[in-house]
């Protein structure tokens, strides 16, 4: 495996907090080469910090995605490392992760092997805590986050999927388009209970999303819900439902009370955009609950209690 680091660029921050470093590097394995950027906050340097891997959507870049989700700013506040793998134009002209191709839905092959390799590279380089590694993404990146969580459940402790699709929801372009339109989800044989490892999952989806139908969010949760010993299924698993409003948008938050931590946020009136995101990035909606903070609370429940002083 080869890796090459490109000189770091500094990301300016307020004088109240030391600036972190946003470092560009490349990772290569037999499946190809991908660039990636890593944000290393100054906070808690020298400690084994959590790592959040962020997978951008189509037509996005690491810088764009970082700006829209504000993850680098939150990393400064809470003290975690953020990695942003970048899809190559040669692999997909729209820079979409190829979540719909069977070759890119498998462990130790294709794009999953590259993202996993980048994740391990960042853990080794920056002394990230291997027990606290998470992956999240938007749209095609959300669908790829589902693939990463379910093919590398030993690497990622939890996954966050915003406006994405379930693992193996498609096998080619026609089935991908059908899945995105919300047509009936057909369970892939690889998702059988004997082979499918569910992981803690948080989902955000707008109910007016015309790019990826919101039914896909419910399918992600259903797929991630393990069947219990008492044969309780996803349809009847105990849940708590909260209805609220934040920043001008109503939402319904459903939390599983079963064996696995699961959260489903349906944001009412929202389209295909990161909820509560910054206008400095693409595919963001400044209205609605803050998806970034909600995912970090889900991933790092103790982080809120140790946030840096203002």
PDB file of N, CA and C in Angstrom, residues 37 48 61 66 101 155 157 185 198 229 300:
ATOM      1  N   UNK A  37      -8.694  14.336   2.435  1.00  0.00           N
ATOM      2  CA  UNK A  37      -8.254  15.398   3.320  1.00  0.00           C
ATOM      3  C   UNK A  37      -8.608  15.014   4.759  1.00  0.00           C
ATOM      4  N   UNK A  48      -5.541   9.911  22.070  1.00  0.00           N
ATOM      5  CA  UNK A  48      -6.205   9.090  21.048  1.00  0.00           C
ATOM      6  C   UNK A  48      -7.628   9.616  20.876  1.00  0.00           C
ATOM      7  N   UNK A  61     -16.921  18.127  -3.133  1.00  0.00           N
ATOM      8  CA  UNK A  61     -15.516  17.897  -2.824  1.00  0.00           C
ATOM      9  C   UNK A  61     -15.359  17.890  -1.307  1.00  0.00           C
ATOM     10  N   UNK A  66     -17.036  19.804   3.869  1.00  0.00           N
ATOM     11  CA  UNK A  66     -16.631  20.288   5.187  1.00  0.00           C
ATOM     12  C   UNK A  66     -17.316  21.611   5.510  1.00  0.00           C
ATOM     13  N   UNK A 101     -22.963  -0.275  -7.759  1.00  0.00           N
ATOM     14  CA  UNK A 101     -22.260  -1.312  -8.495  1.00  0.00           C
ATOM     15  C   UNK A 101     -21.859  -2.449  -7.557  1.00  0.00           C
ATOM     16  N   UNK A 155     -14.582  -2.168  11.775  1.00  0.00           N
ATOM     17  CA  UNK A 155     -13.824  -0.928  11.668  1.00  0.00           C
ATOM     18  C   UNK A 155     -14.628   0.273  12.147  1.00  0.00           C
ATOM     19  N   UNK A 157     -17.790   1.925  14.289  1.00  0.00           N
ATOM     20  CA  UNK A 157     -18.639   1.663  15.448  1.00  0.00           C
ATOM     21  C   UNK A 157     -20.080   2.077  15.204  1.00  0.00           C
ATOM     22  N   UNK A 185     -38.160  -1.999  -2.249  1.00  0.00           N
ATOM     23  CA  UNK A 185     -36.800  -2.459  -1.966  1.00  0.00           C
ATOM     24  C   UNK A 185     -36.778  -3.981  -1.917  1.00  0.00           C
ATOM     25  N   UNK A 198     -25.504  -5.855  11.325  1.00  0.00           N
ATOM     26  CA  UNK A 198     -26.050  -4.515  11.516  1.00  0.00           C
ATOM     27  C   UNK A 198     -25.193  -3.736  12.502  1.00  0.00           C
ATOM     28  N   UNK A 229     -34.225 -12.505  19.530  1.00  0.00           N
ATOM     29  CA  UNK A 229     -34.414 -13.923  19.833  1.00  0.00           C
ATOM     30  C   UNK A 229     -35.885 -14.279  19.932  1.00  0.00           C
ATOM     31  N   UNK A 300     -20.845  10.233  19.630  1.00  0.00           N
ATOM     32  CA  UNK A 300     -19.991  10.603  20.763  1.00  0.00           C
ATOM     33  C   UNK A 300     -20.855  11.208  21.876  1.00  0.00           C
TER      34      UNK A 300
END
